[in-house]
PDB file of C-alpha atoms and ligand atoms in Angstrom:
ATOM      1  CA  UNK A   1       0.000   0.000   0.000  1.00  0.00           C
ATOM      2  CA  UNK A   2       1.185   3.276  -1.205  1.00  0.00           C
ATOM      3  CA  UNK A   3      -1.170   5.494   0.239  1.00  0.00           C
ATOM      4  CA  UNK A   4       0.848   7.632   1.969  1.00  0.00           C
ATOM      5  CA  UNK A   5       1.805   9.269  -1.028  1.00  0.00           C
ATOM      6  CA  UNK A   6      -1.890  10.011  -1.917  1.00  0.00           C
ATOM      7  CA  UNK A   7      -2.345  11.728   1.453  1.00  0.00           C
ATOM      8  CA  UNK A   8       0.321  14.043   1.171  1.00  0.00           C
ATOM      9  CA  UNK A   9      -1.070  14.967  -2.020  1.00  0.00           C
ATOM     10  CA  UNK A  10      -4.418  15.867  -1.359  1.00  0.00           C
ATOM     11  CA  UNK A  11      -2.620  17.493   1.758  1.00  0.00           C
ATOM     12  CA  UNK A  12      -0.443  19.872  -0.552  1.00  0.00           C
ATOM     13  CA  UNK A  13      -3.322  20.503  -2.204  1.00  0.00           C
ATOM     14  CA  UNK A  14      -6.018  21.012   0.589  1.00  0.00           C
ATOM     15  CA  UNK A  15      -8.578  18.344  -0.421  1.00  0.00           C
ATOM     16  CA  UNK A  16      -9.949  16.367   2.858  1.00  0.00           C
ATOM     17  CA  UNK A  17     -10.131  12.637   2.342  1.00  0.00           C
ATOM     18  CA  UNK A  18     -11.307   9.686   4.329  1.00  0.00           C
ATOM     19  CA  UNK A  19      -9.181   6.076   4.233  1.00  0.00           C
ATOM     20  CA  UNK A  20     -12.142   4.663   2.622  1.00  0.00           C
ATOM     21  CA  UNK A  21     -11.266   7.442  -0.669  1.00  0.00           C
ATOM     22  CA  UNK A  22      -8.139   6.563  -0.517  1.00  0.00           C
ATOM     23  CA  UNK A  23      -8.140   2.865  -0.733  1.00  0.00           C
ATOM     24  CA  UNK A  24     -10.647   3.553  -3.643  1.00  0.00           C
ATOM     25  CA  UNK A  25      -8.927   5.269  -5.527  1.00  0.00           C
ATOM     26  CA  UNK A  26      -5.659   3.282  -4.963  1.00  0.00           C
ATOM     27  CA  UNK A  27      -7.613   0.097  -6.081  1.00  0.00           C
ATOM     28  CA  UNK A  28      -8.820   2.032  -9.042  1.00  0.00           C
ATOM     29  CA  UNK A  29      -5.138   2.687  -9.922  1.00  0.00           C
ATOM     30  CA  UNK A  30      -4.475  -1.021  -9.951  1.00  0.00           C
ATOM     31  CA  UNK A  31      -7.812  -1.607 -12.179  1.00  0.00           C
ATOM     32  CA  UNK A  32      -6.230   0.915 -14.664  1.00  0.00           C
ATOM     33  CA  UNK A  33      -2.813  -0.250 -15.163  1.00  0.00           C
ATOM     34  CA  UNK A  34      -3.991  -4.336 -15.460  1.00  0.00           C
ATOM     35  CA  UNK A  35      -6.706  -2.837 -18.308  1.00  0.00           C
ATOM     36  CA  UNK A  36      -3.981  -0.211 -20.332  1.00  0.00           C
ATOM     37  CA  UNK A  37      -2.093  -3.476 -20.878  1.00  0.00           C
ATOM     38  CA  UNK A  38      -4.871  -4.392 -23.635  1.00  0.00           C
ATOM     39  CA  UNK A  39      -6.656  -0.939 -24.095  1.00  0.00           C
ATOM     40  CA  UNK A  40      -5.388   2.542 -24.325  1.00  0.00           C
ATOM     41  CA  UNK A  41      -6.697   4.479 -21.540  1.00  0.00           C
ATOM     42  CA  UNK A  42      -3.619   6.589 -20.171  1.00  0.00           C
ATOM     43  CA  UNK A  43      -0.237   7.326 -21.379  1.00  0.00           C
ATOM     44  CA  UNK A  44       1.014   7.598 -17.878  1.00  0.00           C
ATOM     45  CA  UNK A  45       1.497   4.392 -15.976  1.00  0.00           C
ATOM     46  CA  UNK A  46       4.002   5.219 -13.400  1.00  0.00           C
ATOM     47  CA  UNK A  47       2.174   5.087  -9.493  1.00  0.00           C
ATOM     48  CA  UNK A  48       3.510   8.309  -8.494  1.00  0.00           C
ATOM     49  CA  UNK A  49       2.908  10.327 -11.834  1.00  0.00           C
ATOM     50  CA  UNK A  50      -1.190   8.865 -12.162  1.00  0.00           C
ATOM     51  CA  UNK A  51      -1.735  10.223  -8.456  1.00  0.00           C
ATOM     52  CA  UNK A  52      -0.257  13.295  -9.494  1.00  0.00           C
ATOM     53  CA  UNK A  53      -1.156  14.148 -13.032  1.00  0.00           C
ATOM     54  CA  UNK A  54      -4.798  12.250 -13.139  1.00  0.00           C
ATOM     55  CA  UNK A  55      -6.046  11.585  -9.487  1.00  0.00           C
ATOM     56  CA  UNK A  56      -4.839  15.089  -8.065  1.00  0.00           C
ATOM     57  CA  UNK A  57      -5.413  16.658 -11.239  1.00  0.00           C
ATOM     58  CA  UNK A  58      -9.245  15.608 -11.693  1.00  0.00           C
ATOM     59  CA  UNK A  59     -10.159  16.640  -7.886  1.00  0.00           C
ATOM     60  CA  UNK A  60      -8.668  20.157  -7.902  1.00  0.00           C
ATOM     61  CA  UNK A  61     -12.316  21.369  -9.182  1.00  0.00           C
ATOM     62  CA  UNK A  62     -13.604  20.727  -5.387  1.00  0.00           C
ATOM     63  CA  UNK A  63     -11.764  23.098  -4.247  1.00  0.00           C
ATOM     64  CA  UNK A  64     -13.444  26.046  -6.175  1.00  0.00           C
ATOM     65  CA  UNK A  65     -16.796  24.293  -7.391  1.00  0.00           C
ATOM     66  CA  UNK A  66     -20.133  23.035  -4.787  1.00  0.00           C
ATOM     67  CA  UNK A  67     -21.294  19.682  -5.357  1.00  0.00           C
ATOM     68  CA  UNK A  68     -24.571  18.691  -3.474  1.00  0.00           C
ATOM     69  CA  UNK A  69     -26.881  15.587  -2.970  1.00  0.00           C
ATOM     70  CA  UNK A  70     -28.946  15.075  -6.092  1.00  0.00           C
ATOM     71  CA  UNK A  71     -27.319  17.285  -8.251  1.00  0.00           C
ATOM     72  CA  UNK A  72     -26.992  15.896 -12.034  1.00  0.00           C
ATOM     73  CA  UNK A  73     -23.061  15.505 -13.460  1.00  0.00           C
ATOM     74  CA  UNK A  74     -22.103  14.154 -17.086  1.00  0.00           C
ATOM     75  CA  UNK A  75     -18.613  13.559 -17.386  1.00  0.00           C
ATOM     76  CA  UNK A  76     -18.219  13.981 -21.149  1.00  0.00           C
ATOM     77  CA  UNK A  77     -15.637  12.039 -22.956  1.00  0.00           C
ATOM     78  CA  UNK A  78     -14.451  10.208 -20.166  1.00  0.00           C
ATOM     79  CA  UNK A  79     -12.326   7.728 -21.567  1.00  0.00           C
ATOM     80  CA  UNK A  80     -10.337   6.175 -18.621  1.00  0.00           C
ATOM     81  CA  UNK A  81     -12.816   7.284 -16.031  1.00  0.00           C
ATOM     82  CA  UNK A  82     -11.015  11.007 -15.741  1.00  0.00           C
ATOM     83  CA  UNK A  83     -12.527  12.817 -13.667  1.00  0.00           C
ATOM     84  CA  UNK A  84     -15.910  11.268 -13.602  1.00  0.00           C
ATOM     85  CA  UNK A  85     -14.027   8.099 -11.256  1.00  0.00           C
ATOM     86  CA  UNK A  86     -12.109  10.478  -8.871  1.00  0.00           C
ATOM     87  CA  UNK A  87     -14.323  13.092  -8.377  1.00  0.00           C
ATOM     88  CA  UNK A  88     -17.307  10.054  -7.929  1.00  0.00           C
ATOM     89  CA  UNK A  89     -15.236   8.438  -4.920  1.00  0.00           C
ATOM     90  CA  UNK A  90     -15.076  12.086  -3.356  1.00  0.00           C
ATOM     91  CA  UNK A  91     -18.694  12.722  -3.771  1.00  0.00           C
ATOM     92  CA  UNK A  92     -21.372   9.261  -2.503  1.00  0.00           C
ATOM     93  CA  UNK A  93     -24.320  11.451  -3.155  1.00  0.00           C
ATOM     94  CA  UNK A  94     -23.943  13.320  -6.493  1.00  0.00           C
ATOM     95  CA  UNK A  95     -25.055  11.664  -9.561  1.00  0.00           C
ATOM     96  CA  UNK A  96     -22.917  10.565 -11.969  1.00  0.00           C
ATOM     97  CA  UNK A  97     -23.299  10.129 -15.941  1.00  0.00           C
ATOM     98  CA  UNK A  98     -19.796   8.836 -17.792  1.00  0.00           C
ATOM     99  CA  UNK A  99     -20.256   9.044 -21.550  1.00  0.00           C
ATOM    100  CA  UNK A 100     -17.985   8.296 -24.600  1.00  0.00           C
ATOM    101  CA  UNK A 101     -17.524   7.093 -28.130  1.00  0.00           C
ATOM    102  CA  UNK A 102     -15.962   3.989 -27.122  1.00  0.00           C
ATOM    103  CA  UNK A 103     -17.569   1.649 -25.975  1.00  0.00           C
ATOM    104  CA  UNK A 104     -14.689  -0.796 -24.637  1.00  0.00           C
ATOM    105  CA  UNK A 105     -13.940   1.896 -21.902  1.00  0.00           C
ATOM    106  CA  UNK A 106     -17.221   1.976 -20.583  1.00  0.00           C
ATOM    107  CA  UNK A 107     -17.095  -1.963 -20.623  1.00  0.00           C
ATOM    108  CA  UNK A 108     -13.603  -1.883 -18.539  1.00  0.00           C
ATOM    109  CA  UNK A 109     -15.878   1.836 -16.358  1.00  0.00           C
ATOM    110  CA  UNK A 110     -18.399  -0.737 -15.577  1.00  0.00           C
ATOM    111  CA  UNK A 111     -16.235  -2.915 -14.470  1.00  0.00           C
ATOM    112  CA  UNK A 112     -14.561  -0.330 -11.643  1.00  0.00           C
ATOM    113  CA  UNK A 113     -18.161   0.652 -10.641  1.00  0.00           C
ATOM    114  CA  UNK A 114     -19.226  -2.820  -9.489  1.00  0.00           C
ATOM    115  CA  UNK A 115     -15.671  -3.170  -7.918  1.00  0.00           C
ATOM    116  CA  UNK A 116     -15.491  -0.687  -5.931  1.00  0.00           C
ATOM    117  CA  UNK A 117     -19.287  -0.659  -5.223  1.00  0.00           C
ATOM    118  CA  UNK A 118     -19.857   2.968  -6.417  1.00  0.00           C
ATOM    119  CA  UNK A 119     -23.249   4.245  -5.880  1.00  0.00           C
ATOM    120  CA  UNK A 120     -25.464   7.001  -8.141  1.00  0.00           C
ATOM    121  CA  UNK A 121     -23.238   6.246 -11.342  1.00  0.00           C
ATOM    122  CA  UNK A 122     -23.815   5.387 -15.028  1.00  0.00           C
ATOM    123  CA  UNK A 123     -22.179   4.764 -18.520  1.00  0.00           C
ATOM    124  CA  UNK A 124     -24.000   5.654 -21.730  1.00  0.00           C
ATOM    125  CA  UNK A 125     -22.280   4.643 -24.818  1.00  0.00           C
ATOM    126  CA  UNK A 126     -22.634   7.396 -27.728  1.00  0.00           C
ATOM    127  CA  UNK A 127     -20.691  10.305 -29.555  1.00  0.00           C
ATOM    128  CA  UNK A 128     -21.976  13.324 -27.522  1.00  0.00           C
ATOM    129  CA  UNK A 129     -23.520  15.292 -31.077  1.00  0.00           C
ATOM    130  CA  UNK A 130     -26.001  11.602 -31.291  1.00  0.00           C
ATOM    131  CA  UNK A 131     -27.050  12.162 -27.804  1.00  0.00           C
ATOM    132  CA  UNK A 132     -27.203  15.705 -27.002  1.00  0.00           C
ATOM    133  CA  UNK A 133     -30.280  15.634 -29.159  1.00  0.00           C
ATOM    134  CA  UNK A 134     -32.223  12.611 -27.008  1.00  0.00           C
ATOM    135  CA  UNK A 135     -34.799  13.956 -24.521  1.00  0.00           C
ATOM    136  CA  UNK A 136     -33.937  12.561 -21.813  1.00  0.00           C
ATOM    137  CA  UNK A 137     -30.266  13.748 -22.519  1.00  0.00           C
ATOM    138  CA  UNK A 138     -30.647  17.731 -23.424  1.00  0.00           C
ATOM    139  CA  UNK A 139     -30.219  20.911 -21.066  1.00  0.00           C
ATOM    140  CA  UNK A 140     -30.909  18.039 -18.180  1.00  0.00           C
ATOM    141  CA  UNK A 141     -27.700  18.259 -16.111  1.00  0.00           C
ATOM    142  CA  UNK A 142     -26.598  20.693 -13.373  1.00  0.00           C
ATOM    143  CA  UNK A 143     -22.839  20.037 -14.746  1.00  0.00           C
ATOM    144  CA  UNK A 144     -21.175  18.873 -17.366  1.00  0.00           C
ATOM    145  CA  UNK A 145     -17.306  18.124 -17.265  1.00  0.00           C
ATOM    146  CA  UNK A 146     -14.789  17.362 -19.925  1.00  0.00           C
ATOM    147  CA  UNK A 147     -11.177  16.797 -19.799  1.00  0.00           C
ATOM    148  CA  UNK A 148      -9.183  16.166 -22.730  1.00  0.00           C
ATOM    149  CA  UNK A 149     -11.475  16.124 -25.008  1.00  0.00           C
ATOM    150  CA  UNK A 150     -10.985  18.768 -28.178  1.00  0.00           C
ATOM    151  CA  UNK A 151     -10.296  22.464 -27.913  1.00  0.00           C
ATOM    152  CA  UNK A 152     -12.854  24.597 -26.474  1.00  0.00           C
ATOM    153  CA  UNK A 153     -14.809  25.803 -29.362  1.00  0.00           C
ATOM    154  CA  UNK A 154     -15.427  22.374 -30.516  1.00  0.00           C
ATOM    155  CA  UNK A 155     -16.123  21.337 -26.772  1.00  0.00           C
ATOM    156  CA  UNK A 156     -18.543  23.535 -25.833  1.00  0.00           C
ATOM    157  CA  UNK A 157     -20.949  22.817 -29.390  1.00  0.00           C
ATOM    158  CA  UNK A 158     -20.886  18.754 -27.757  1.00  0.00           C
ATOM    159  CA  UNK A 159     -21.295  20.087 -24.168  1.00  0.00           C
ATOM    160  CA  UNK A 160     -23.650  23.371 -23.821  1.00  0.00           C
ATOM    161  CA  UNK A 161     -26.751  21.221 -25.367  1.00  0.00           C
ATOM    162  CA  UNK A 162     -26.758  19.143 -22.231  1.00  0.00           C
ATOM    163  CA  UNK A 163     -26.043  21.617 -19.506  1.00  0.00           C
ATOM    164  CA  UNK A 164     -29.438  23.008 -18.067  1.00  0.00           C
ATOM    165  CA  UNK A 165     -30.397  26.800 -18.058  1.00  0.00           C
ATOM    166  CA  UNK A 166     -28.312  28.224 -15.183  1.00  0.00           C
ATOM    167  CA  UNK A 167     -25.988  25.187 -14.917  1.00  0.00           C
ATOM    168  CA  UNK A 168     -22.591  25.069 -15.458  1.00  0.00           C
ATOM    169  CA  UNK A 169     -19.783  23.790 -17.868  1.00  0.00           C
ATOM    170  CA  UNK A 170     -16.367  23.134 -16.356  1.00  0.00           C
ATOM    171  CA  UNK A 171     -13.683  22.275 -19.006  1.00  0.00           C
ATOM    172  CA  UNK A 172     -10.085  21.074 -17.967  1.00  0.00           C
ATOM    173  CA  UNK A 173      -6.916  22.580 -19.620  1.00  0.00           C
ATOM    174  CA  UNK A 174      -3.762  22.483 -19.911  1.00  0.00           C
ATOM    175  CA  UNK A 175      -1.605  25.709 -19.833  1.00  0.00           C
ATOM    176  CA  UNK A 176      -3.238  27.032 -23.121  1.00  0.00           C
ATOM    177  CA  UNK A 177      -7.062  27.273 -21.488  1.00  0.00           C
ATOM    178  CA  UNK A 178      -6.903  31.285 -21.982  1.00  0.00           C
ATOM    179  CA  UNK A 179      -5.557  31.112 -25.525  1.00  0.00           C
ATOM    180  CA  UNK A 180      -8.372  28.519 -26.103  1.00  0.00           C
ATOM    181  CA  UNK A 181     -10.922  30.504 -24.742  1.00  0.00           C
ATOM    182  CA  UNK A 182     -10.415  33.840 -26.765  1.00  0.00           C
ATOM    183  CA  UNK A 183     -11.051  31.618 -29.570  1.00  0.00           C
ATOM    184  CA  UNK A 184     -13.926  29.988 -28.544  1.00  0.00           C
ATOM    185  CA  UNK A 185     -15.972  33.609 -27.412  1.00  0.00           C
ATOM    186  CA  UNK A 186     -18.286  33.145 -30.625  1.00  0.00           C
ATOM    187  CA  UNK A 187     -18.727  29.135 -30.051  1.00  0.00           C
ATOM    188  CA  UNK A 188     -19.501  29.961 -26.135  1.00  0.00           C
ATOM    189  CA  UNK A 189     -22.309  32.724 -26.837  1.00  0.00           C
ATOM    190  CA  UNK A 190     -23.831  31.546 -29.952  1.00  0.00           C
ATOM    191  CA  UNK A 191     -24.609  28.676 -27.810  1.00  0.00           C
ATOM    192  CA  UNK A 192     -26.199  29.833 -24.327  1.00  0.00           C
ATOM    193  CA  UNK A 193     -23.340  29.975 -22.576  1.00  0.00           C
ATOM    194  CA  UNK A 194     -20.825  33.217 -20.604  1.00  0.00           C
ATOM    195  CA  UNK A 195     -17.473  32.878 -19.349  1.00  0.00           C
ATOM    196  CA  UNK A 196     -18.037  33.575 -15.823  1.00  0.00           C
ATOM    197  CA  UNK A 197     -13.968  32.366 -14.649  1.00  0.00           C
ATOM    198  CA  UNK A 198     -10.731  30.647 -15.764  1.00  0.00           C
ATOM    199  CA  UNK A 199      -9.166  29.383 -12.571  1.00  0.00           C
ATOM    200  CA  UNK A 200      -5.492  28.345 -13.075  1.00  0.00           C
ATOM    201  CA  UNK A 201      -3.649  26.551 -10.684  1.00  0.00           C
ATOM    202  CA  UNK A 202      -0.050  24.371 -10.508  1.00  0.00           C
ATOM    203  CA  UNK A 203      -0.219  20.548  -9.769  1.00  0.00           C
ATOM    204  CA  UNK A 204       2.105  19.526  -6.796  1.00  0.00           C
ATOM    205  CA  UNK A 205       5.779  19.089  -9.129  1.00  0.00           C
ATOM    206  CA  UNK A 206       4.920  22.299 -10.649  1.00  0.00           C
ATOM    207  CA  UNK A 207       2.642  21.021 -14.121  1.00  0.00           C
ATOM    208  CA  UNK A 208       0.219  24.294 -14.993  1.00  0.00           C
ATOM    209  CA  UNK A 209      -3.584  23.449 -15.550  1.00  0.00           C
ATOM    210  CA  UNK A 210      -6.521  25.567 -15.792  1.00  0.00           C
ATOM    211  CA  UNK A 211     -10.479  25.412 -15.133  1.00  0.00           C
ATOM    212  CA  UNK A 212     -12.484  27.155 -17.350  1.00  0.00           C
ATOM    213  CA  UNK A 213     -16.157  28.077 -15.660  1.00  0.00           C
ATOM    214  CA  UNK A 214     -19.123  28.706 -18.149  1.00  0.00           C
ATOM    215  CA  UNK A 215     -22.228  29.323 -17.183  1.00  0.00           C
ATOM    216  CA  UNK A 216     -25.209  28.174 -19.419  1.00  0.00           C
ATOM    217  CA  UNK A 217     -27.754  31.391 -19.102  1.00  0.00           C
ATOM    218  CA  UNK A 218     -30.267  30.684 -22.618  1.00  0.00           C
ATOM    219  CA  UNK A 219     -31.522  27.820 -24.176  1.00  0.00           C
ATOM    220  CA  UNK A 220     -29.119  26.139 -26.944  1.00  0.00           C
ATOM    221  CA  UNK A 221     -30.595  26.536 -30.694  1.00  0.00           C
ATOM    222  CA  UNK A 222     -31.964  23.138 -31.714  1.00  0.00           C
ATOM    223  CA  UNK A 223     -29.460  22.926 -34.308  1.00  0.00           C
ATOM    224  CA  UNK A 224     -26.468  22.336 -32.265  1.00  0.00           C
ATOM    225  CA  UNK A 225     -24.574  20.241 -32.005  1.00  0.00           C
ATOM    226  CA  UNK A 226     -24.082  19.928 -35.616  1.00  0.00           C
ATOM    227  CA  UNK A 227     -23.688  16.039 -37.243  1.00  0.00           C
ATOM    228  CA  UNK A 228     -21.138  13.563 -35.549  1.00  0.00           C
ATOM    229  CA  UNK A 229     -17.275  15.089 -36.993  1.00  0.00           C
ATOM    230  CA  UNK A 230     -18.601  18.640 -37.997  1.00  0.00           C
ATOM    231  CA  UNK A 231     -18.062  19.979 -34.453  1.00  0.00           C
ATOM    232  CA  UNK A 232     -14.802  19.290 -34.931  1.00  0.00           C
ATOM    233  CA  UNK A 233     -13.765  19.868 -38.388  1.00  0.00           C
ATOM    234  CA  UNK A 234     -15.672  23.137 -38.500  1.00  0.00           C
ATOM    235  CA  UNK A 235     -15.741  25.232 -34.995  1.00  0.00           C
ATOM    236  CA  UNK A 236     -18.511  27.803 -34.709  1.00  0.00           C
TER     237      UNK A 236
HETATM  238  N1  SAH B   1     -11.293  12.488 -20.142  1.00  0.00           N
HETATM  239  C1  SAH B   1     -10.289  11.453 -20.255  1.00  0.00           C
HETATM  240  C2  SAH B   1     -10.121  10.931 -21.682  1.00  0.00           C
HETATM  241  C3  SAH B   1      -9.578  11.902 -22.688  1.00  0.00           C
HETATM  242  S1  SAH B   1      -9.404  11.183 -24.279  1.00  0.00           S
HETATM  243  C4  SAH B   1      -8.974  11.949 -19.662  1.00  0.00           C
HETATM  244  O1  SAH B   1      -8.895  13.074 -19.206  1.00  0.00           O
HETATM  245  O2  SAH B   1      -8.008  11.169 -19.644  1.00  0.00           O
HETATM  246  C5  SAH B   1     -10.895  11.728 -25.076  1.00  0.00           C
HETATM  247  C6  SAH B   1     -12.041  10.757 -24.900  1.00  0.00           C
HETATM  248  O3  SAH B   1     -13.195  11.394 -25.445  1.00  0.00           O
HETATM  249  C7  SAH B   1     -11.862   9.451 -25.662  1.00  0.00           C
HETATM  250  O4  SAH B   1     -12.108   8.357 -24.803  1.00  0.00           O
HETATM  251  C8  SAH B   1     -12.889   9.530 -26.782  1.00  0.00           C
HETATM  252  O5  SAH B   1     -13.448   8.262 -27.088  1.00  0.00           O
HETATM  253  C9  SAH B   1     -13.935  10.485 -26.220  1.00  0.00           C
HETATM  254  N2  SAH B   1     -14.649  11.278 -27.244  1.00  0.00           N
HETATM  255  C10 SAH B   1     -14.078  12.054 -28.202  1.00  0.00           C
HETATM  256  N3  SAH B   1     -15.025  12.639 -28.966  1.00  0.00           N
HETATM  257  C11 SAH B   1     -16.227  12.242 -28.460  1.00  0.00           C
HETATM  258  C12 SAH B   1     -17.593  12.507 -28.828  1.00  0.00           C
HETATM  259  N4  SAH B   1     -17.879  13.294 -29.866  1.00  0.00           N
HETATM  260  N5  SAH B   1     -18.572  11.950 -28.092  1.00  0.00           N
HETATM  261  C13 SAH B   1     -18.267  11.133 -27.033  1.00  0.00           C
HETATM  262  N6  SAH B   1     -17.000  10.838 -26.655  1.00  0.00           N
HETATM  263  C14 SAH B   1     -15.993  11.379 -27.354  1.00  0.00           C
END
């Protein structure tokens, strides 16, 4: 057991913790390197580095963002669980939607759920332009969050449609979040949302990331997002 160095972590970095999060997320660690032997879910294997750069990385938002019993999350492209896993282990009582394209990592998602005996979490399998126009999927969750997904322009035409009036979109960057958001001022507006705050802040070993907050205040146009690859290829 290693989790000594997961303590002084979320120490440094003034998250509070109980053993039971920490043996969680330690035995999600082990679930993740077994899997990236046969699937590609992170580029960083290394104990040390994962706690650091993925595990620290994902659960900086609590310390600037309220979560709440009840209140609806979508963790949007979240590949290897980041930071719908994390941030899930940290918070029993907040629901929890992980969605992405492939369906082989919600397979491996499920897999870590019934492990670890998460409560008030789901996988849906889709590409985020499909589903954003479902019912049961649009402007129906109090937060969306992405990380690592495309650059913010793109992002926010595959995210916005799913946050509700007056939620809130939380995108993860790297170091270029505030070149990425002057870019992405038409994309933002055109589709409900307003910039309310880009929080930047310096993982323990000195790696830069950033938060950028957006707050959904209209109704997203019926048109968005666009078909499956134009988000992408063509950012509003
Ligand atoms: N959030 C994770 C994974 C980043 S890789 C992390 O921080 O490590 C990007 C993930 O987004 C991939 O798993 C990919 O399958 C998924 N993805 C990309 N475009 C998508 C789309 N349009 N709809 C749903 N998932 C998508």
């Amino acid at each position: 057991m290693k989790n000594h160095t997961l303590e002084k972590l979320l120490t440094d970095i003034g998250i509070e913790y109980t053993t039971d999060f920490l043996d969680k997320l330690e035995r999600f660690y082990f679930l993740l390197i077994e899997k990236n032997r046969f699937l590609n879910l992170t580029a960083i294997t290394e104990y040390d580095e994962v706690m650091r750069k993925h595990f620290a990385d994902c659960l900086f938002v609590l310390k600037y963002q309220k979560f709440y019993g009840g209140q609806r999350v979508l963790d949007l492209g979240t590949g290897g669980g980041f930071p719908g896993i994390p941030l899930k282990i940290f918070l029993p009582d907040t629901e929890f939607l992980l969605m992405d394209s492939v369906r082989k990592k919600l397979i491996f998602l499920e897999e870590v759920i019934s492990e670890l005996g998460l409560k008030k979490i789901s996988v849906v399998h889709g590409r985020a332009e499909d589903l954003a126009h479902l019912d049961h999927y649009r402007e129906q969750f109090d937060l969306v969050l992405s990380r690592a997904v495309s650059n913010l322009s793109s992002l926010s035409e595959l995210v916005l449609p799913f946050v509700k009036t007056g939620g809130k979109f939380i995108s993860y960057k790297g170091e270029s979040g505030n070149e990425e958001l002057l870019r992405a001022g038409n994309a933002i507006s055109l589709l409900g949302g307003r910039t309310e705050e880009i929080i930047e802040y310096e993982l323990p070993g000195g790696d830069r990331r950033s938060l950028i907050l957006i707050k959904k205040e209209n109704k997203c146009p019926d048109k968005y997002p666009r078909r499956a690859g134009t988000p992408a290829r063509e950012p509003l």
